[in-house]
Coordinates of C-alpha atoms and ligand atoms in Angstrom, one line a residue:
X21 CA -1.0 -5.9 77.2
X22 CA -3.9 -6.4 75.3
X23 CA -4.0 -5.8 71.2
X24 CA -6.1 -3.0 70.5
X25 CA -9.5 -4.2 69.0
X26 CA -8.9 -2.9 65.6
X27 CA -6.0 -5.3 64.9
X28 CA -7.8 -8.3 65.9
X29 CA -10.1 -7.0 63.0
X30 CA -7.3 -7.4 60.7
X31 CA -6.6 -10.6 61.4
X32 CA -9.8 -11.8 61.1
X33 CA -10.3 -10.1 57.9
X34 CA -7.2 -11.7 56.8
X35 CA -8.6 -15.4 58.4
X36 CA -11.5 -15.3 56.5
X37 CA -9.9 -14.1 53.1
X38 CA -7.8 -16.9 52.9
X39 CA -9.6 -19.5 54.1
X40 CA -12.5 -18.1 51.6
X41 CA -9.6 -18.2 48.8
X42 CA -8.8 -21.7 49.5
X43 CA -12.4 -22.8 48.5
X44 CA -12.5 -21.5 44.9
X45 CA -12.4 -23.6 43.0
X46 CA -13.2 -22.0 39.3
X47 CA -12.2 -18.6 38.3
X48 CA -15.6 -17.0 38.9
X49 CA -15.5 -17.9 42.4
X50 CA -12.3 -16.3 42.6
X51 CA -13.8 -13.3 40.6
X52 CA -16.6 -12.7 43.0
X53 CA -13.9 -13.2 45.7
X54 CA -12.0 -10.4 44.4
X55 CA -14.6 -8.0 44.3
X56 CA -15.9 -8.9 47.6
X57 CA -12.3 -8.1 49.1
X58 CA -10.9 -5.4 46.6
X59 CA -13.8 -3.7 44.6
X60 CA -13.9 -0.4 45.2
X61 CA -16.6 -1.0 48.3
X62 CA -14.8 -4.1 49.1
X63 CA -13.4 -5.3 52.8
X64 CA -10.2 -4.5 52.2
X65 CA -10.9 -0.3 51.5
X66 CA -13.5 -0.6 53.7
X67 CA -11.5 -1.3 56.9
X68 CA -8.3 0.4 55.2
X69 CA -11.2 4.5 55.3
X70 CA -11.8 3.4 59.5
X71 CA -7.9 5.1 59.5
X72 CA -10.0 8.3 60.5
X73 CA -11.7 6.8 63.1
X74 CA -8.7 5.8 64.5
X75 CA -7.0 7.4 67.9
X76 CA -4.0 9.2 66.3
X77 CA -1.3 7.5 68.1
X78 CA -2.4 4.3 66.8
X79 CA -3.1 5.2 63.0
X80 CA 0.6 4.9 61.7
X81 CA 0.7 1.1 62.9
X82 CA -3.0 0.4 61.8
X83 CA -2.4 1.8 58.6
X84 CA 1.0 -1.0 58.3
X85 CA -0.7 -3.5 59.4
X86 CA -3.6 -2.7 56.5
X87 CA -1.3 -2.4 54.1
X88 CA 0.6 -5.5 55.1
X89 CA -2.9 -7.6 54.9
X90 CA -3.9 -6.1 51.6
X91 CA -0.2 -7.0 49.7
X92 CA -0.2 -10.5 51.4
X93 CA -4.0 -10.4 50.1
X94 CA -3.2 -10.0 46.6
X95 CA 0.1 -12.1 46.5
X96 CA -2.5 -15.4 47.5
X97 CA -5.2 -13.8 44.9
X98 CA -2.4 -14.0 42.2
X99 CA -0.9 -17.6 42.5
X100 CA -4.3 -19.1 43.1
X101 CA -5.7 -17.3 39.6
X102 CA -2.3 -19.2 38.3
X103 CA -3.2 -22.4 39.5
X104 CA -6.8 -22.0 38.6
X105 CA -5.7 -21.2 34.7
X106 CA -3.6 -24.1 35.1
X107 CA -5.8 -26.4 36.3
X108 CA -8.2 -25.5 33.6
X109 CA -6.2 -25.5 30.9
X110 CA -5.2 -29.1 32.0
X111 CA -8.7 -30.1 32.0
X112 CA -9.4 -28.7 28.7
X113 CA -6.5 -30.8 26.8
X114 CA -7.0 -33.9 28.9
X115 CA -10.9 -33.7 27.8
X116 CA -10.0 -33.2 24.1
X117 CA -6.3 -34.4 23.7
X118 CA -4.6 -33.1 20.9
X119 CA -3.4 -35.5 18.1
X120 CA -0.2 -33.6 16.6
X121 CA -0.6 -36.0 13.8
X122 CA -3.9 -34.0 11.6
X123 CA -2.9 -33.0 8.7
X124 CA -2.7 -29.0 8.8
X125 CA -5.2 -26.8 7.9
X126 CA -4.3 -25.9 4.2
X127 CA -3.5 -22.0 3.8
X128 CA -3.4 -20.7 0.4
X129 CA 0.0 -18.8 -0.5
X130 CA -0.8 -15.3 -2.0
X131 CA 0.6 -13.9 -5.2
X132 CA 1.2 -10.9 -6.8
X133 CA -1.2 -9.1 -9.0
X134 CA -0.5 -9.9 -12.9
X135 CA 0.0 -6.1 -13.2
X136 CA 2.5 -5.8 -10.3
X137 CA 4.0 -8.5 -11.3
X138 CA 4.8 -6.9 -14.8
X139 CA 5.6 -3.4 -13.5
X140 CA 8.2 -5.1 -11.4
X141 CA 9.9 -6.7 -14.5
X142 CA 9.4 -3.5 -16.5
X143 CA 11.4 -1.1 -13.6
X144 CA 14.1 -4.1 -13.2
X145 CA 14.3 -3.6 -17.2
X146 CA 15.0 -0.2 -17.1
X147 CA 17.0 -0.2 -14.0
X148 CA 19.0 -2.6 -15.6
X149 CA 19.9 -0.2 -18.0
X150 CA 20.8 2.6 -15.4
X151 CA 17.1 4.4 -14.7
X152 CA 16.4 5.7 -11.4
X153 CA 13.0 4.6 -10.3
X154 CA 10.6 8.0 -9.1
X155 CA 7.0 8.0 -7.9
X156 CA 5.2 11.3 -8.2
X157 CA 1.7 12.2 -7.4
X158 CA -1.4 11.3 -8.9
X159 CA -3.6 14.4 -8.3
X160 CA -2.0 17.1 -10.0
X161 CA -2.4 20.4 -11.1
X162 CA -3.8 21.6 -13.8
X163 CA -0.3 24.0 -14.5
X164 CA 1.7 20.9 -14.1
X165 CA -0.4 18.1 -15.8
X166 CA -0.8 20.5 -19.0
X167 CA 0.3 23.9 -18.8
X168 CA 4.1 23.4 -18.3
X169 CA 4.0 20.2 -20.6
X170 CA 2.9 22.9 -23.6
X171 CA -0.6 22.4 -23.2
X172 CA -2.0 26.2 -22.3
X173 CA -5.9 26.4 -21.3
X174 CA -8.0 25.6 -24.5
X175 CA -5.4 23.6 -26.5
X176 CA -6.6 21.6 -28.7
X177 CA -4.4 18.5 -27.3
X178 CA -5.9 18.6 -24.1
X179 CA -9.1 16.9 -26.0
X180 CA -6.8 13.7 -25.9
X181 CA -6.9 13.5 -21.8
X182 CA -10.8 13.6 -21.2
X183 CA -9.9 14.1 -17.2
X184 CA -11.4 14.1 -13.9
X185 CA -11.5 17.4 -11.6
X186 CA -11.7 17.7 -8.0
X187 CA -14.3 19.8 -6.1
X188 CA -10.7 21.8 -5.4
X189 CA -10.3 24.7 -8.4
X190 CA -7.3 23.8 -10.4
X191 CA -6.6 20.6 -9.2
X192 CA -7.0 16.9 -11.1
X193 CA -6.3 13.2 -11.0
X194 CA -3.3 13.1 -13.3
X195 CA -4.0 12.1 -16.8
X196 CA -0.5 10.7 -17.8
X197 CA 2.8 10.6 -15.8
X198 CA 3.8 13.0 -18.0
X199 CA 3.5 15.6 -15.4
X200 CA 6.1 13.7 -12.9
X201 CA 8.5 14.8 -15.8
X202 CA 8.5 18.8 -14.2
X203 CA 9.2 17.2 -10.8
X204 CA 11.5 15.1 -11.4
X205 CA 13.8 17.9 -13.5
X206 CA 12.9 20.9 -11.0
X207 CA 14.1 18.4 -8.9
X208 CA 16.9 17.2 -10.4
X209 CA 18.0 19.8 -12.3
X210 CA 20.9 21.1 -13.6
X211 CA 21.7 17.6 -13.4
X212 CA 21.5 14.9 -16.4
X213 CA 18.4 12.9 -15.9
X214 CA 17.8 8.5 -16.5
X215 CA 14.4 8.0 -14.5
X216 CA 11.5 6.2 -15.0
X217 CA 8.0 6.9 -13.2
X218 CA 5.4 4.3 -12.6
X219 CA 2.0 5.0 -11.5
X220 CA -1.9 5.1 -11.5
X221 CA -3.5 7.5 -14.2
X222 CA -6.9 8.0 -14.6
X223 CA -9.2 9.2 -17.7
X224 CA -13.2 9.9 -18.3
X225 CA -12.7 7.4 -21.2
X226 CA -15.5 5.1 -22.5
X227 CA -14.2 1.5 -21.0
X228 CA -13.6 -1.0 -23.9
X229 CA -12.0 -4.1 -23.9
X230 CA -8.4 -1.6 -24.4
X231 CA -9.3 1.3 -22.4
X232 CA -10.2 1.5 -18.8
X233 CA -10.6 4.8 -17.3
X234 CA -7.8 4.0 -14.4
X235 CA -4.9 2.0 -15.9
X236 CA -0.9 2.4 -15.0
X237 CA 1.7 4.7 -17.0
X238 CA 5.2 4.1 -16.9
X239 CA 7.1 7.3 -17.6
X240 CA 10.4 7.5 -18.9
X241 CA 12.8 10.6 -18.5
X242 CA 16.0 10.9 -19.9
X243 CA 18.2 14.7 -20.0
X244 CA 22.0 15.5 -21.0
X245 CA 24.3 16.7 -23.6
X246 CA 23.8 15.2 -27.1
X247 CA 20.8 12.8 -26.4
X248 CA 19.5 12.3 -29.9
X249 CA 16.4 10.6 -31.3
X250 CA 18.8 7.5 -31.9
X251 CA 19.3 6.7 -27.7
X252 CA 15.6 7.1 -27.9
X253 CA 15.0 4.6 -30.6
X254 CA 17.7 2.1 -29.1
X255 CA 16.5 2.3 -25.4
X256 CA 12.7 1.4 -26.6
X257 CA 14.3 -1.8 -28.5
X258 CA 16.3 -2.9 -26.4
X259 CA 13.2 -3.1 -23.5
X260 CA 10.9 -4.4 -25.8
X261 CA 13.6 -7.1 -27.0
X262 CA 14.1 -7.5 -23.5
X263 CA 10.2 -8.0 -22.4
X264 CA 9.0 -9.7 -25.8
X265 CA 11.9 -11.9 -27.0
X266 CA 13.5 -11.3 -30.0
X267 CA 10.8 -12.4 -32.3
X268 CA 8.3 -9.9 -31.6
X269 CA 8.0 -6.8 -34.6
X270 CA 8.2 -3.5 -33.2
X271 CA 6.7 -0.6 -35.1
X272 CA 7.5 3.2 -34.7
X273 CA 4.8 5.7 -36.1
X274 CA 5.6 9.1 -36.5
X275 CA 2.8 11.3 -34.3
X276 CA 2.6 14.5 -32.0
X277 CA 2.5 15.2 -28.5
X278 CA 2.8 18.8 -27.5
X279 CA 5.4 18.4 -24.9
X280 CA 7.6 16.4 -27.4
X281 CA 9.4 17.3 -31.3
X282 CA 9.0 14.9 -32.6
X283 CA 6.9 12.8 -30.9
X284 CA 6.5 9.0 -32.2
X285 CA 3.9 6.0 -31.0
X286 CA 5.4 2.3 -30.4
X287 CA 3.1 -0.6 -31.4
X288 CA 3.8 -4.2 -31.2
X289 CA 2.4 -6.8 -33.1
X290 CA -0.6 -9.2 -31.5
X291 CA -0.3 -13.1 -32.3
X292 CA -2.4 -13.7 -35.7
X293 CA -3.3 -17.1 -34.5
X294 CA -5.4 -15.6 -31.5
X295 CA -8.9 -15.0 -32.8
X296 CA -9.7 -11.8 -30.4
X297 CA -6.4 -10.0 -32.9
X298 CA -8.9 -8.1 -35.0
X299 CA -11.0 -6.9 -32.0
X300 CA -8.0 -6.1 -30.0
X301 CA -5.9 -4.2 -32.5
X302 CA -8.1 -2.6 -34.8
X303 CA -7.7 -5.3 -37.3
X304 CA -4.4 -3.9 -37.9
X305 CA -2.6 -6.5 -36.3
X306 CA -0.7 -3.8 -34.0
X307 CA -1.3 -2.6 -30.3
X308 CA 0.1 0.6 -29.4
X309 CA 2.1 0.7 -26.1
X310 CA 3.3 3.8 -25.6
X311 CA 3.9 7.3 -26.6
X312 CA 7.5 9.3 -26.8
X313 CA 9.4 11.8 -28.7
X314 CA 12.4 14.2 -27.8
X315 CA 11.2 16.4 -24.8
X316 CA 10.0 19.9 -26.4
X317 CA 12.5 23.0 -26.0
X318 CA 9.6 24.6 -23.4
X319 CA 9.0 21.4 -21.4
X320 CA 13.2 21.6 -20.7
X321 CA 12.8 25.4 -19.7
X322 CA 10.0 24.7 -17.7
X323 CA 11.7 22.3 -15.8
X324 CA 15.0 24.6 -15.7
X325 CA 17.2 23.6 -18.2
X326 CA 18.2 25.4 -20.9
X327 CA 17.4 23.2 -24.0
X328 CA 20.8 24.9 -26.4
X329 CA 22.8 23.3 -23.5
X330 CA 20.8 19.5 -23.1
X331 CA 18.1 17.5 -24.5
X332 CA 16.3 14.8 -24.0
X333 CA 14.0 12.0 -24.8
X334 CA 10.5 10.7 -22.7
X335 CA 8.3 7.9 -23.3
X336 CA 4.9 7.1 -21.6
X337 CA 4.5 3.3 -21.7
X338 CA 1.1 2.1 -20.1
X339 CA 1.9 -1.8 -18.4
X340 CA -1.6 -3.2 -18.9
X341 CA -1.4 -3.0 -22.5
X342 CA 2.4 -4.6 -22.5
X343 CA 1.1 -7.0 -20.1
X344 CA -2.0 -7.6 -22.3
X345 CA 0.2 -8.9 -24.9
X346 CA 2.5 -10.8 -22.5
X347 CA 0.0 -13.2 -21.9
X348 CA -2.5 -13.1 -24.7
X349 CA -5.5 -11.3 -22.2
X350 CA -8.1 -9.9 -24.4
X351 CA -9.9 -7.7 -21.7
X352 CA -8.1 -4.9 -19.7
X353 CA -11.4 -4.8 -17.6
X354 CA -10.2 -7.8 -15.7
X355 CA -7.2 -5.9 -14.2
X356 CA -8.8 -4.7 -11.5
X357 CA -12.1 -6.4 -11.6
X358 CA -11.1 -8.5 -8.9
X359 CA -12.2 -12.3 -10.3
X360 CA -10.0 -14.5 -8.7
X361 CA -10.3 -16.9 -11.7
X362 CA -8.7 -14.6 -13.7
X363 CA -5.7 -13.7 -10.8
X364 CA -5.2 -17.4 -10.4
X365 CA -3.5 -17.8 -13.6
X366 CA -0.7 -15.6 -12.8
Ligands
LIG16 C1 0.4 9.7 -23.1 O1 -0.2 9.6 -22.1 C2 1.7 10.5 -23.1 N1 1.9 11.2 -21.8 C3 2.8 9.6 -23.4 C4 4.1 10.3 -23.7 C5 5.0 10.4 -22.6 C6 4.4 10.8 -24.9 C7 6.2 11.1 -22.9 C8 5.6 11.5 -25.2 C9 6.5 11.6 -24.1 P1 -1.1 8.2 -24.5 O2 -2.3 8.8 -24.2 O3 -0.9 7.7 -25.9 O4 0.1 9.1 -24.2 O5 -0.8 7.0 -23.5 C10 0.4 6.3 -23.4 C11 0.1 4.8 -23.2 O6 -0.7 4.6 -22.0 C12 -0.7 4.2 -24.3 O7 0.2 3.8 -25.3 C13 -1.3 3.0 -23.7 O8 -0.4 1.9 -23.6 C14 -1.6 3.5 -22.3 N2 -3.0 4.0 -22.2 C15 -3.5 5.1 -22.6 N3 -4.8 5.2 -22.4 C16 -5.2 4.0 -21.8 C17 -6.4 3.5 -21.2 N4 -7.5 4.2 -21.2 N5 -6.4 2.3 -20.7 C18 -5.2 1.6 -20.7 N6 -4.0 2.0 -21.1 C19 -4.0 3.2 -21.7

């Protein structure tokens, strides 16, 4: 019996595909081949739509034998595109061989900043000596960066923190980490407290070679029975022994902070040899590094405690001052000012 026309057009189709296939010899060719065969108006649809045209008794083995074609079709597309990659790639490494014996190309190995590398040793410090580490936010509310640290609207102390407000009423970028204090005791409490609280804080100051107006804060939290003004004095010697060495002179001032009583400032002396000492300190031989004093009866109450059952001490440390000192820097403007000359030395 003779085969019905329309499979003879199969065959064909599939004749001339291959042989086609066999004669590319670059992947363009065997792009343009593609298309020609399975693009959307290709030969392969185009024969697959004449289904309809089709007598119905003869559609279902039409239809297999389309099918059949088109999978055999794209099996040959895929292992010549193989071979063609192959053979290309071939000719690329034979026509510029590779010598495995050039030196590499030399990467430079990164580093950490100067001032993450110093808040790094300052938390393993104070986690040495038992601190939890905390981060807390650094846009604030106004209630929580001064109102629950004893700092009402129009308190004179507020003058200290020349600070930046959002568009949004009531809310700040965070002055000190003094705030992270409240969350970290609503958090904690009625629970003692040993944390520490690194961060970014940021101030309208006028930069100077001392001030920048974003700079980091360590915060230091501690809250139980019977913490006197003694743990507080030991704890700050024993991190400045531990940063400094021995040798350096540590100073405590008496001063006030509202959410402290009594509230002292720690200073540490600057090198007299280096000639940018008078500049740096005042000429009073001393940088001040942080703030600190016993945390103030409201502060505790605020944060829930009740300060006739615990009390505590707090320091605010800022790391670019300490780190200042660490390595003799006489510009905090450098810090983040990006100079790779400066980063480099680290
Ligand atoms: C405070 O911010 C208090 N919150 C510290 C505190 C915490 C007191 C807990 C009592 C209890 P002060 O404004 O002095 O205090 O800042 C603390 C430290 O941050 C300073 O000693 C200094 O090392 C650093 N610091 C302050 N302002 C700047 C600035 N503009 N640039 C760089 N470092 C700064």
């Amino acid at each position: 019996m003779a085969e019905p026309i329309l499979f003879n057009e199969w065959t064909q189709l599939e004749n001339k595909a291959l042989t086609q296939l066999s004669s590319c010899t670059i992947e363009a060719d065997l792009q343009k081949w593609h298309t020609q065969y399975f693009g959307d108006k290709g030969e392969v649809n185009q024969s697959l739509r004449k289904v309809s045209t089709i007598p119905p008794a003869e559609r279902k083995s039409f239809g297999q034998e389309g099918n059949r074609i088109k999978e055999k079709l794209a099996r040959a597309y895929e292992t010549t595109l193989r071979e063609l990659q192959k053979k290309a790639l071939l000719a690329d490494l034979n026509s510029a061989p590779l010598d495995v014996t050039i030196p590499g190309r030399y990467c430079p190995q990164g580093r950490l900043h100067p001032a993450t590398q110093v808040m790094r040793e300052i938390d393993s410090i104070f986690r040495s000596m038992g601190f939890q580490i905390y981060r807390s936010r650094e846009v604030e509310t106004d209630e929580i960066n001064f109102e629950l640290l004893n700092m009402p609207p129009h308190h004179p102390a507020r003058d200290m923190w020349d600070t930046f407000f959002t568009t949004n009423p009531g809310v700040i970028l965070r002055t000190h980490t003094s705030p992270g204090q409240i969350h970290v005791m609503r958090k904690l409490c009625p629970n003692p407290i040993r944390a520490v609280l690194p961060g970014m804080c940021y101030r309208k100051e006028t930069i100077t070679a001392r001030s920048e107006i974003q700079f980091e804060q360590v915060e230091g939290l501690v809250i139980g029975p019977n913490i006197t003004f003694t743990d507080l004095k030991g704890t700050i010697t024993t991190f400045a022994r531990k940063l400094f060495g021995k040798e350096r002179q540590i100073r405590i001032r008496s001063s006030y902070f509202p959410f402290t009583e009594p509230s002292i400032e720690v200073d540490i002396d600057w090198p007299k040899e280096d000639p940018n000492a008078d500049r740096l300190t005042k000429g009073t031989g001393w940088l001040e590094i942080m703030g600190a004093g016993m945390v103030h009866p409201t502060v505790l109450r605020n944060g829930g405690y009740d300060p006739d059952q615990v009390s505590g001490f707090a320091f605010g440390l800022g790391p670019q001052r300490i780190t200042m000192l660490k390595y003799g820097i006489d510009d905090i403007r450098l810090f983040w000012a990006n100079d790779f000359r400066f980063l480099k030395q680290f």
